[in-house]
């Protein structure tokens, strides 16, 4: 094994199993504390039950928690209120470093305080709104013509209050976010900060913290616009520090070993990531692409296509995995922009590629189909049935959603697997069977493919209509 492979392997093994923990806080010290020493014992950082010295350390740590919290709170307040640049850099360093030393409980306490105490001044906002509503529009209510001087004076009052209102609608914590964004390492820290906020909100829906999260998300969306991101093709020649992040953060199809990693970066494969200058050497999101002769039917064809098809013969580019490395960027749609950029790049560099596809599942399709099958099957048993060709997903009208030839093929092929009062009940029973034995029948798979594909297209068209509305 070469040095790069060994470095990737060792770094990946030292990382925690849950990649989400990577973005929460620096873990190097924690890893060092829990790794065995050369003599086989645990390092001194690990607390041993029953040892007096360790118990004293725990008591001291507990007594220092409140003091640490107050120090970080003070540095946070200074980071918001101070204006001297030479002092501000030091204060921001103190705040970010101190934040990582806080316990989870104290982080939560600090973030809740930030959300409530450093929110916007609503009393000021209400006063400004009252002043604004009290102004007369230029020209007056009787539409009488006004002189240029009168109109300018009136508009001047509007402009002044609008400017003050825009300023008043900005919460105080915006200053902290803005300053951290321009501070070295600050963008990464803000991502970690939001990951903590999302973790807290998953436990309890705190309104003020939800507003803080929404505001920070909007800021991050602006700072991480596609114009600020660099599209980088990740190859085996990249530094081991970058490649081991690909191994650690792959969230769709885990990379089993170094051979697997090298295959995904080699011939007939592409891996692209978005990098930001403020977070060097770490892709915010990355996507894996397979170049193939035809669109694969299963992901196994992609993962184990060895040897891969010659790139000169490829006509299809399959996006088979996309992973985010920053839990704090959840909800910020970098993936859509990344896919568009990659398609443009592949089209330009490989003119023989004409088809772009994904093997990703279609969210909501199965739930929609099963619901429709169940409701229509039940309606077909009623005596007073209304017939309508209208396509309404929540329809109270009965319709046989299978074509006559699809019905005959399905009933004929499913005899040995299930039964039902009608073809829709048969299809429902097949799709909800616990062991899915029918997947081993070529005849049944052939009978199912046409209706499932047609109904999937119908489902997608419904989604498109909803989006357009």
Tab-separated table of C-alpha atoms in Angstrom:
chain	number	residue	atom	x	y	z
A	1	UNK	CA	0.000	0.000	0.000
A	2	UNK	CA	1.398	3.414	-0.932
A	3	UNK	CA	1.694	6.328	1.471
A	4	UNK	CA	-1.472	8.039	0.207
A	5	UNK	CA	-3.573	4.904	0.661
A	6	UNK	CA	-2.204	4.376	4.160
A	7	UNK	CA	-2.904	7.994	5.122
A	8	UNK	CA	-6.500	7.805	3.898
A	9	UNK	CA	-7.075	4.512	5.691
A	10	UNK	CA	-5.646	5.696	9.024
A	11	UNK	CA	-7.471	9.034	8.998
A	12	UNK	CA	-10.753	7.425	8.073
A	13	UNK	CA	-10.447	4.831	10.839
A	14	UNK	CA	-9.819	7.588	13.360
A	15	UNK	CA	-13.039	9.356	12.372
A	16	UNK	CA	-16.287	8.661	14.238
A	17	UNK	CA	-18.893	6.424	12.614
A	18	UNK	CA	-21.496	9.162	12.423
A	19	UNK	CA	-20.286	11.747	9.933
A	20	UNK	CA	-22.711	14.277	11.395
A	21	UNK	CA	-20.526	14.493	14.508
A	22	UNK	CA	-17.647	15.706	12.353
A	23	UNK	CA	-19.342	19.023	11.707
A	24	UNK	CA	-20.491	19.610	15.247
A	25	UNK	CA	-17.123	20.428	16.765
A	26	UNK	CA	-13.378	19.657	16.455
A	27	UNK	CA	-12.912	16.093	17.628
A	28	UNK	CA	-9.163	15.669	17.514
A	29	UNK	CA	-8.730	16.150	21.250
A	30	UNK	CA	-11.552	13.746	22.058
A	31	UNK	CA	-10.075	11.120	19.748
A	32	UNK	CA	-6.657	11.520	21.333
A	33	UNK	CA	-8.153	11.192	24.796
A	34	UNK	CA	-9.869	7.890	24.060
A	35	UNK	CA	-7.188	6.193	21.921
A	36	UNK	CA	-5.011	3.610	23.724
A	37	UNK	CA	-1.450	4.557	24.660
A	38	UNK	CA	1.480	2.477	23.575
A	39	UNK	CA	1.313	0.504	26.830
A	40	UNK	CA	-2.303	-0.470	26.155
A	41	UNK	CA	-3.842	1.816	28.784
A	42	UNK	CA	-6.200	4.659	28.056
A	43	UNK	CA	-4.769	8.143	27.880
A	44	UNK	CA	-5.028	10.401	30.893
A	45	UNK	CA	-7.848	12.359	29.315
A	46	UNK	CA	-10.314	9.496	29.950
A	47	UNK	CA	-12.056	9.596	33.321
A	48	UNK	CA	-11.645	6.445	35.382
A	49	UNK	CA	-14.403	5.531	37.779
A	50	UNK	CA	-13.308	5.339	41.385
A	51	UNK	CA	-9.987	7.152	41.038
A	52	UNK	CA	-9.907	10.092	43.523
A	53	UNK	CA	-7.821	12.266	41.258
A	54	UNK	CA	-10.195	11.733	38.375
A	55	UNK	CA	-13.221	12.433	40.557
A	56	UNK	CA	-11.634	15.702	41.663
A	57	UNK	CA	-11.002	16.629	38.054
A	58	UNK	CA	-14.640	16.016	37.271
A	59	UNK	CA	-15.739	18.202	40.163
A	60	UNK	CA	-13.381	20.949	39.065
A	61	UNK	CA	-14.648	20.678	35.511
A	62	UNK	CA	-18.203	20.960	36.730
A	63	UNK	CA	-17.415	24.044	38.792
A	64	UNK	CA	-15.656	25.623	35.817
A	65	UNK	CA	-18.605	25.063	33.455
A	66	UNK	CA	-20.449	28.165	34.609
A	67	UNK	CA	-17.317	30.282	34.467
A	68	UNK	CA	-16.546	29.040	30.935
A	69	UNK	CA	-20.077	29.903	29.895
A	70	UNK	CA	-19.790	33.442	31.251
A	71	UNK	CA	-16.463	33.953	29.457
A	72	UNK	CA	-17.903	32.794	26.116
A	73	UNK	CA	-21.033	34.902	26.654
A	74	UNK	CA	-18.894	37.968	27.278
A	75	UNK	CA	-16.789	37.331	24.174
A	76	UNK	CA	-19.977	36.892	22.123
A	77	UNK	CA	-21.334	40.199	23.409
A	78	UNK	CA	-18.036	41.899	22.594
A	79	UNK	CA	-18.019	40.381	19.099
A	80	UNK	CA	-21.400	42.017	18.478
A	81	UNK	CA	-20.826	45.385	20.143
A	82	UNK	CA	-17.145	46.240	19.507
A	83	UNK	CA	-16.059	48.078	16.375
A	84	UNK	CA	-12.230	48.179	16.534
A	85	UNK	CA	-10.905	45.765	13.937
A	86	UNK	CA	-7.643	45.005	15.737
A	87	UNK	CA	-9.552	43.930	18.854
A	88	UNK	CA	-12.396	42.262	16.973
A	89	UNK	CA	-10.250	39.533	15.411
A	90	UNK	CA	-9.023	38.453	18.825
A	91	UNK	CA	-12.541	38.532	20.277
A	92	UNK	CA	-13.922	36.378	17.453
A	93	UNK	CA	-11.134	33.861	18.021
A	94	UNK	CA	-11.932	33.760	21.731
A	95	UNK	CA	-15.618	33.247	21.038
A	96	UNK	CA	-15.206	30.413	18.511
A	97	UNK	CA	-12.552	28.610	20.555
A	98	UNK	CA	-14.518	29.041	23.762
A	99	UNK	CA	-17.711	27.780	22.128
A	100	UNK	CA	-16.094	24.425	21.348
A	101	UNK	CA	-15.121	24.007	25.000
A	102	UNK	CA	-18.724	24.334	26.169
A	103	UNK	CA	-20.842	21.336	27.030
A	104	UNK	CA	-23.904	20.608	24.920
A	105	UNK	CA	-26.155	22.045	27.640
A	106	UNK	CA	-24.195	25.282	27.746
A	107	UNK	CA	-24.135	25.543	23.962
A	108	UNK	CA	-27.890	25.238	23.965
A	109	UNK	CA	-28.174	27.835	26.731
A	110	UNK	CA	-25.926	30.227	24.795
A	111	UNK	CA	-27.804	29.813	21.514
A	112	UNK	CA	-31.197	30.325	23.153
A	113	UNK	CA	-29.882	33.488	24.796
A	114	UNK	CA	-28.492	34.691	21.457
A	115	UNK	CA	-31.873	34.102	19.805
A	116	UNK	CA	-33.860	35.972	22.455
A	117	UNK	CA	-31.624	38.707	23.843
A	118	UNK	CA	-30.031	39.720	20.532
A	119	UNK	CA	-33.199	39.686	18.449
A	120	UNK	CA	-34.583	42.816	16.790
A	121	UNK	CA	-36.157	45.656	18.824
A	122	UNK	CA	-39.880	45.165	18.190
A	123	UNK	CA	-40.878	48.272	20.143
A	124	UNK	CA	-38.805	50.367	17.773
A	125	UNK	CA	-40.247	48.531	14.774
A	126	UNK	CA	-43.823	49.184	15.919
A	127	UNK	CA	-43.110	52.887	16.506
A	128	UNK	CA	-41.649	53.251	13.031
A	129	UNK	CA	-44.607	51.453	11.460
A	130	UNK	CA	-47.009	53.832	13.241
A	131	UNK	CA	-45.027	56.802	11.921
A	132	UNK	CA	-45.065	55.341	8.427
A	133	UNK	CA	-48.820	54.752	8.458
A	134	UNK	CA	-49.310	58.335	9.622
A	135	UNK	CA	-47.672	59.804	6.524
A	136	UNK	CA	-49.800	61.166	3.699
A	137	UNK	CA	-49.049	59.854	0.237
A	138	UNK	CA	-47.808	62.446	-2.281
A	139	UNK	CA	-50.750	64.264	-3.887
A	140	UNK	CA	-53.091	63.815	-0.924
A	141	UNK	CA	-56.296	61.808	-0.709
A	142	UNK	CA	-58.220	64.128	-3.051
A	143	UNK	CA	-55.750	63.536	-5.881
A	144	UNK	CA	-55.024	67.247	-6.002
A	145	UNK	CA	-51.788	68.033	-7.851
A	146	UNK	CA	-48.859	68.855	-5.624
A	147	UNK	CA	-45.811	70.976	-6.309
A	148	UNK	CA	-42.435	69.413	-6.856
A	149	UNK	CA	-41.122	70.814	-3.559
A	150	UNK	CA	-44.049	69.377	-1.551
A	151	UNK	CA	-43.687	65.975	-3.185
A	152	UNK	CA	-39.942	65.879	-2.519
A	153	UNK	CA	-40.507	66.750	1.158
A	154	UNK	CA	-43.162	64.035	1.474
A	155	UNK	CA	-41.005	61.405	-0.202
A	156	UNK	CA	-38.065	62.405	1.967
A	157	UNK	CA	-40.062	61.476	5.073
A	158	UNK	CA	-40.957	58.115	3.503
A	159	UNK	CA	-37.346	57.384	2.604
A	160	UNK	CA	-36.127	58.279	6.078
A	161	UNK	CA	-38.585	56.004	7.899
A	162	UNK	CA	-38.076	53.181	5.373
A	163	UNK	CA	-34.314	53.369	5.941
A	164	UNK	CA	-34.773	53.316	9.704
A	165	UNK	CA	-37.273	50.476	9.414
A	166	UNK	CA	-34.877	48.359	7.347
A	167	UNK	CA	-32.211	48.910	9.992
A	168	UNK	CA	-34.600	48.117	12.865
A	169	UNK	CA	-35.707	44.869	11.214
A	170	UNK	CA	-32.158	43.520	11.407
A	171	UNK	CA	-31.574	41.513	14.603
A	172	UNK	CA	-28.428	42.206	16.580
A	173	UNK	CA	-27.107	38.709	15.946
A	174	UNK	CA	-26.765	39.610	12.256
A	175	UNK	CA	-23.653	41.572	13.239
A	176	UNK	CA	-22.140	38.431	14.748
A	177	UNK	CA	-22.893	36.382	11.639
A	178	UNK	CA	-21.524	39.036	9.288
A	179	UNK	CA	-18.303	39.404	11.248
A	180	UNK	CA	-17.756	35.663	11.541
A	181	UNK	CA	-18.269	35.256	7.799
A	182	UNK	CA	-15.306	37.547	7.060
A	183	UNK	CA	-13.181	36.037	9.841
A	184	UNK	CA	-10.718	33.214	9.019
A	185	UNK	CA	-12.492	29.920	9.716
A	186	UNK	CA	-15.708	31.789	10.463
A	187	UNK	CA	-17.828	30.284	7.681
A	188	UNK	CA	-16.998	26.771	8.836
A	189	UNK	CA	-17.796	27.797	12.404
A	190	UNK	CA	-21.191	29.189	11.333
A	191	UNK	CA	-21.975	25.863	9.683
A	192	UNK	CA	-21.144	24.070	12.933
A	193	UNK	CA	-23.208	26.601	14.859
A	194	UNK	CA	-26.236	25.906	12.672
A	195	UNK	CA	-25.734	22.142	13.010
A	196	UNK	CA	-26.067	22.615	16.775
A	197	UNK	CA	-29.184	24.758	16.289
A	198	UNK	CA	-30.780	22.068	14.106
A	199	UNK	CA	-29.919	19.444	16.703
A	200	UNK	CA	-31.667	21.455	19.412
A	201	UNK	CA	-34.714	22.117	17.217
A	202	UNK	CA	-34.997	18.391	16.528
A	203	UNK	CA	-35.537	17.915	20.268
A	204	UNK	CA	-37.777	20.922	20.881
A	205	UNK	CA	-39.405	23.518	18.635
A	206	UNK	CA	-38.278	26.803	20.205
A	207	UNK	CA	-39.813	29.702	18.259
A	208	UNK	CA	-36.994	32.201	18.833
A	209	UNK	CA	-34.372	29.609	17.923
A	210	UNK	CA	-36.354	28.673	14.804
A	211	UNK	CA	-36.257	32.345	13.749
A	212	UNK	CA	-32.508	32.444	14.407
A	213	UNK	CA	-32.028	29.338	12.281
A	214	UNK	CA	-34.097	30.805	9.442
A	215	UNK	CA	-32.042	33.997	9.474
A	216	UNK	CA	-28.719	32.145	9.532
A	217	UNK	CA	-29.879	29.834	6.746
A	218	UNK	CA	-30.673	32.845	4.531
A	219	UNK	CA	-27.243	34.303	5.223
A	220	UNK	CA	-25.464	31.039	4.434
A	221	UNK	CA	-27.491	30.679	1.226
A	222	UNK	CA	-26.221	34.097	0.126
A	223	UNK	CA	-22.615	33.499	1.119
A	224	UNK	CA	-22.612	30.072	-0.548
A	225	UNK	CA	-24.164	31.143	-3.823
A	226	UNK	CA	-22.864	29.260	-6.900
A	227	UNK	CA	-20.844	32.329	-7.881
A	228	UNK	CA	-18.689	31.940	-4.750
A	229	UNK	CA	-18.144	28.184	-5.152
A	230	UNK	CA	-15.428	26.429	-7.117
A	231	UNK	CA	-16.308	23.272	-9.049
A	232	UNK	CA	-13.474	20.808	-8.558
A	233	UNK	CA	-13.045	17.380	-10.121
A	234	UNK	CA	-11.815	15.074	-7.376
A	235	UNK	CA	-9.216	12.543	-8.533
A	236	UNK	CA	-6.817	10.071	-6.984
A	237	UNK	CA	-4.091	12.719	-7.366
A	238	UNK	CA	-5.779	15.003	-4.828
A	239	UNK	CA	-4.312	15.217	-1.305
A	240	UNK	CA	-5.094	12.342	1.051
A	241	UNK	CA	-6.722	14.841	3.434
A	242	UNK	CA	-9.381	15.550	0.794
A	243	UNK	CA	-9.878	11.943	-0.299
A	244	UNK	CA	-10.410	10.702	3.220
A	245	UNK	CA	-13.288	13.174	3.545
A	246	UNK	CA	-14.913	11.548	0.504
A	247	UNK	CA	-14.668	8.187	2.280
A	248	UNK	CA	-15.974	9.580	5.570
A	249	UNK	CA	-18.887	11.589	4.202
A	250	UNK	CA	-20.189	9.277	1.446
A	251	UNK	CA	-23.808	8.940	2.573
A	252	UNK	CA	-25.520	6.966	-0.210
A	253	UNK	CA	-23.253	4.047	-1.143
A	254	UNK	CA	-20.491	3.657	1.497
A	255	UNK	CA	-16.987	3.212	0.145
A	256	UNK	CA	-15.848	-0.211	1.345
A	257	UNK	CA	-12.083	0.045	0.850
A	258	UNK	CA	-9.314	1.851	-0.986
A	259	UNK	CA	-9.837	-0.243	-4.120
A	260	UNK	CA	-13.465	0.864	-4.171
A	261	UNK	CA	-12.400	4.498	-3.730
A	262	UNK	CA	-9.848	4.266	-6.528
A	263	UNK	CA	-12.456	2.672	-8.823
A	264	UNK	CA	-14.898	5.533	-8.201
A	265	UNK	CA	-12.230	8.076	-9.136
A	266	UNK	CA	-10.807	6.140	-12.092
A	267	UNK	CA	-11.658	5.284	-15.669
A	268	UNK	CA	-15.312	5.714	-16.609
A	269	UNK	CA	-16.071	7.550	-13.391
A	270	UNK	CA	-16.123	11.165	-12.281
A	271	UNK	CA	-16.401	12.803	-8.890
A	272	UNK	CA	-17.058	16.530	-8.569
A	273	UNK	CA	-17.281	18.694	-5.488
A	274	UNK	CA	-18.087	22.284	-4.585
A	275	UNK	CA	-15.269	23.987	-2.673
A	276	UNK	CA	-15.339	27.390	-0.996
A	277	UNK	CA	-12.234	29.561	-0.505
A	278	UNK	CA	-13.093	30.038	3.176
A	279	UNK	CA	-13.119	26.250	3.778
A	280	UNK	CA	-10.096	25.060	1.771
A	281	UNK	CA	-9.501	21.393	1.094
A	282	UNK	CA	-12.986	20.297	2.106
A	283	UNK	CA	-15.840	19.825	-0.385
A	284	UNK	CA	-19.150	21.148	0.899
A	285	UNK	CA	-20.978	18.664	-1.313
A	286	UNK	CA	-19.822	16.118	-3.878
A	287	UNK	CA	-21.445	14.008	-6.568
A	288	UNK	CA	-20.329	10.756	-8.193
A	289	UNK	CA	-20.946	10.077	-11.879
A	290	UNK	CA	-20.685	6.879	-13.931
A	291	UNK	CA	-20.042	7.064	-17.680
A	292	UNK	CA	-21.754	4.077	-19.343
A	293	UNK	CA	-22.853	2.812	-22.748
A	294	UNK	CA	-26.500	2.735	-21.679
A	295	UNK	CA	-28.582	3.801	-18.698
A	296	UNK	CA	-28.130	1.136	-15.999
A	297	UNK	CA	-31.195	-0.647	-14.669
A	298	UNK	CA	-29.801	-1.095	-11.143
A	299	UNK	CA	-27.188	0.662	-9.046
A	300	UNK	CA	-25.282	-2.626	-8.718
A	301	UNK	CA	-24.420	-2.323	-12.403
A	302	UNK	CA	-22.791	1.000	-11.606
A	303	UNK	CA	-20.980	0.028	-8.422
A	304	UNK	CA	-19.580	-3.251	-9.740
A	305	UNK	CA	-19.037	-2.425	-13.400
A	306	UNK	CA	-15.502	-3.787	-13.550
A	307	UNK	CA	-13.822	-3.221	-15.874
A	308	UNK	CA	-15.823	-0.109	-16.758
A	309	UNK	CA	-16.886	0.714	-20.293
A	310	UNK	CA	-14.343	2.643	-22.388
A	311	UNK	CA	-15.121	6.345	-22.041
A	312	UNK	CA	-15.096	6.820	-25.817
A	313	UNK	CA	-18.044	4.401	-26.066
A	314	UNK	CA	-20.076	5.991	-23.283
A	315	UNK	CA	-23.333	7.709	-24.183
A	316	UNK	CA	-24.852	8.115	-20.703
A	317	UNK	CA	-23.808	9.877	-17.522
A	318	UNK	CA	-25.466	8.457	-14.400
A	319	UNK	CA	-25.523	10.422	-11.164
A	320	UNK	CA	-25.544	7.641	-8.599
A	321	UNK	CA	-24.521	9.360	-5.361
A	322	UNK	CA	-24.575	12.875	-3.914
A	323	UNK	CA	-23.468	13.671	-0.367
A	324	UNK	CA	-23.221	16.791	1.777
A	325	UNK	CA	-20.329	17.095	4.187
A	326	UNK	CA	-21.824	19.836	6.368
A	327	UNK	CA	-24.953	19.079	8.440
A	328	UNK	CA	-25.181	22.812	9.126
A	329	UNK	CA	-25.925	23.456	5.435
A	330	UNK	CA	-29.104	21.375	5.518
A	331	UNK	CA	-31.850	22.947	3.420
A	332	UNK	CA	-29.418	25.010	1.339
A	333	UNK	CA	-29.879	23.574	-2.130
A	334	UNK	CA	-26.315	23.246	-3.345
A	335	UNK	CA	-27.047	19.889	-5.004
A	336	UNK	CA	-29.262	21.320	-7.742
A	337	UNK	CA	-26.608	23.857	-8.765
A	338	UNK	CA	-23.875	21.229	-8.593
A	339	UNK	CA	-25.757	18.865	-10.924
A	340	UNK	CA	-26.364	21.658	-13.448
A	341	UNK	CA	-22.690	22.658	-13.421
A	342	UNK	CA	-21.544	19.055	-13.836
A	343	UNK	CA	-23.919	18.441	-16.764
A	344	UNK	CA	-22.615	21.557	-18.505
A	345	UNK	CA	-19.008	20.496	-17.929
A	346	UNK	CA	-19.500	16.891	-19.092
A	347	UNK	CA	-21.388	18.055	-22.200
A	348	UNK	CA	-18.529	20.375	-23.102
A	349	UNK	CA	-15.734	17.861	-22.500
A	350	UNK	CA	-17.460	14.703	-23.798
A	351	UNK	CA	-19.633	15.317	-26.840
A	352	UNK	CA	-20.479	11.605	-27.061
A	353	UNK	CA	-22.522	11.870	-23.817
A	354	UNK	CA	-26.132	12.653	-24.693
A	355	UNK	CA	-28.127	11.122	-21.825
A	356	UNK	CA	-28.051	12.250	-18.199
A	357	UNK	CA	-29.948	10.211	-15.630
A	358	UNK	CA	-30.146	9.178	-11.997
A	359	UNK	CA	-31.089	5.938	-10.296
A	360	UNK	CA	-32.389	7.766	-7.254
A	361	UNK	CA	-35.852	6.766	-5.964
A	362	UNK	CA	-38.784	9.096	-6.613
A	363	UNK	CA	-39.919	10.418	-3.204
A	364	UNK	CA	-43.612	9.943	-2.493
A	365	UNK	CA	-44.385	7.819	-5.549
A	366	UNK	CA	-45.018	4.559	-3.683
A	367	UNK	CA	-47.178	6.257	-1.046
A	368	UNK	CA	-49.225	7.967	-3.776
A	369	UNK	CA	-49.644	4.754	-5.754
A	370	UNK	CA	-50.642	2.607	-2.769
A	371	UNK	CA	-53.119	5.232	-1.586
A	372	UNK	CA	-54.686	5.451	-5.037
A	373	UNK	CA	-54.866	1.661	-5.433
A	374	UNK	CA	-56.476	1.254	-2.004
A	375	UNK	CA	-59.063	4.003	-2.513
A	376	UNK	CA	-59.988	2.958	-6.057
A	377	UNK	CA	-60.230	-0.716	-5.097
A	378	UNK	CA	-62.545	0.180	-2.236
A	379	UNK	CA	-64.702	2.447	-4.430
A	380	UNK	CA	-65.055	-0.299	-7.022
A	381	UNK	CA	-66.914	-2.388	-4.445
A	382	UNK	CA	-69.607	0.294	-3.936
A	383	UNK	CA	-72.964	0.141	-5.629
A	384	UNK	CA	-73.298	3.833	-6.556
A	385	UNK	CA	-70.127	4.535	-8.508
A	386	UNK	CA	-69.326	7.800	-10.244
A	387	UNK	CA	-67.042	7.547	-13.235
A	388	UNK	CA	-64.686	10.324	-14.182
A	389	UNK	CA	-61.588	10.446	-16.354
A	390	UNK	CA	-60.292	13.433	-14.406
A	391	UNK	CA	-56.863	13.035	-12.897
A	392	UNK	CA	-57.177	14.137	-9.297
A	393	UNK	CA	-54.894	12.443	-6.824
A	394	UNK	CA	-57.402	12.730	-4.007
A	395	UNK	CA	-60.366	11.821	-6.224
A	396	UNK	CA	-63.632	10.460	-4.849
A	397	UNK	CA	-64.476	9.260	-8.375
A	398	UNK	CA	-63.851	5.686	-9.388
A	399	UNK	CA	-61.509	4.908	-12.242
A	400	UNK	CA	-59.614	1.805	-13.198
A	401	UNK	CA	-56.082	3.135	-13.259
A	402	UNK	CA	-54.872	0.052	-15.171
A	403	UNK	CA	-55.312	-0.338	-18.907
A	404	UNK	CA	-57.249	-3.454	-20.070
A	405	UNK	CA	-54.139	-5.136	-21.488
A	406	UNK	CA	-52.217	-4.320	-18.282
A	407	UNK	CA	-55.009	-5.895	-16.224
A	408	UNK	CA	-54.963	-9.132	-18.219
A	409	UNK	CA	-51.162	-9.441	-18.091
A	410	UNK	CA	-51.076	-8.722	-14.347
A	411	UNK	CA	-53.830	-11.188	-13.409
A	412	UNK	CA	-52.267	-13.898	-15.557
A	413	UNK	CA	-48.738	-13.422	-14.160
A	414	UNK	CA	-49.683	-13.047	-10.463
A	415	UNK	CA	-51.731	-16.232	-9.959
A	416	UNK	CA	-49.043	-18.038	-7.988
A	417	UNK	CA	-48.204	-15.029	-5.810
A	418	UNK	CA	-51.449	-13.376	-4.703
A	419	UNK	CA	-55.115	-12.880	-5.459
A	420	UNK	CA	-57.699	-10.134	-5.165
A	421	UNK	CA	-61.212	-9.009	-6.013
A	422	UNK	CA	-59.885	-6.888	-8.873
A	423	UNK	CA	-56.626	-6.027	-10.602
A	424	UNK	CA	-55.976	-2.978	-8.424
A	425	UNK	CA	-56.254	-5.069	-5.274
A	426	UNK	CA	-53.896	-7.624	-6.805
A	427	UNK	CA	-51.334	-4.900	-7.541
A	428	UNK	CA	-51.750	-3.450	-4.038
A	429	UNK	CA	-51.179	-6.869	-2.451
A	430	UNK	CA	-48.076	-7.455	-4.541
A	431	UNK	CA	-46.486	-4.110	-3.690
A	432	UNK	CA	-47.197	-4.490	0.040
A	433	UNK	CA	-46.179	-8.144	0.381
A	434	UNK	CA	-43.563	-8.525	3.160
A	435	UNK	CA	-41.171	-10.888	1.351
A	436	UNK	CA	-41.531	-9.549	-2.244
A	437	UNK	CA	-41.188	-13.050	-3.741
A	438	UNK	CA	-42.709	-11.713	-6.954
A	439	UNK	CA	-39.472	-9.867	-7.732
A	440	UNK	CA	-37.961	-13.207	-8.778
A	441	UNK	CA	-40.574	-13.760	-11.504
A	442	UNK	CA	-39.467	-12.449	-14.905
A	443	UNK	CA	-43.002	-12.861	-16.231
A	444	UNK	CA	-44.509	-10.752	-13.439
A	445	UNK	CA	-41.783	-8.107	-13.656
A	446	UNK	CA	-42.485	-7.821	-17.371
A	447	UNK	CA	-46.209	-7.387	-16.651
A	448	UNK	CA	-45.601	-4.774	-13.942
A	449	UNK	CA	-43.138	-2.567	-15.782
A	450	UNK	CA	-45.566	-0.864	-18.238
A	451	UNK	CA	-48.211	0.195	-15.663
A	452	UNK	CA	-45.661	1.235	-13.045
A	453	UNK	CA	-43.718	3.340	-15.541
A	454	UNK	CA	-46.899	4.935	-16.912
A	455	UNK	CA	-48.258	5.698	-13.437
A	456	UNK	CA	-44.880	7.098	-12.387
A	457	UNK	CA	-44.986	9.517	-15.325
A	458	UNK	CA	-48.485	10.500	-14.250
A	459	UNK	CA	-47.314	11.097	-10.683
A	460	UNK	CA	-44.434	13.289	-11.883
A	461	UNK	CA	-46.778	15.315	-14.096
A	462	UNK	CA	-49.002	15.967	-11.054
A	463	UNK	CA	-45.979	17.198	-9.096
A	464	UNK	CA	-44.956	19.494	-11.951
A	465	UNK	CA	-48.450	21.012	-12.077
A	466	UNK	CA	-48.336	21.642	-8.338
A	467	UNK	CA	-44.942	23.307	-8.624
A	468	UNK	CA	-46.122	25.538	-11.484
A	469	UNK	CA	-49.171	26.630	-9.489
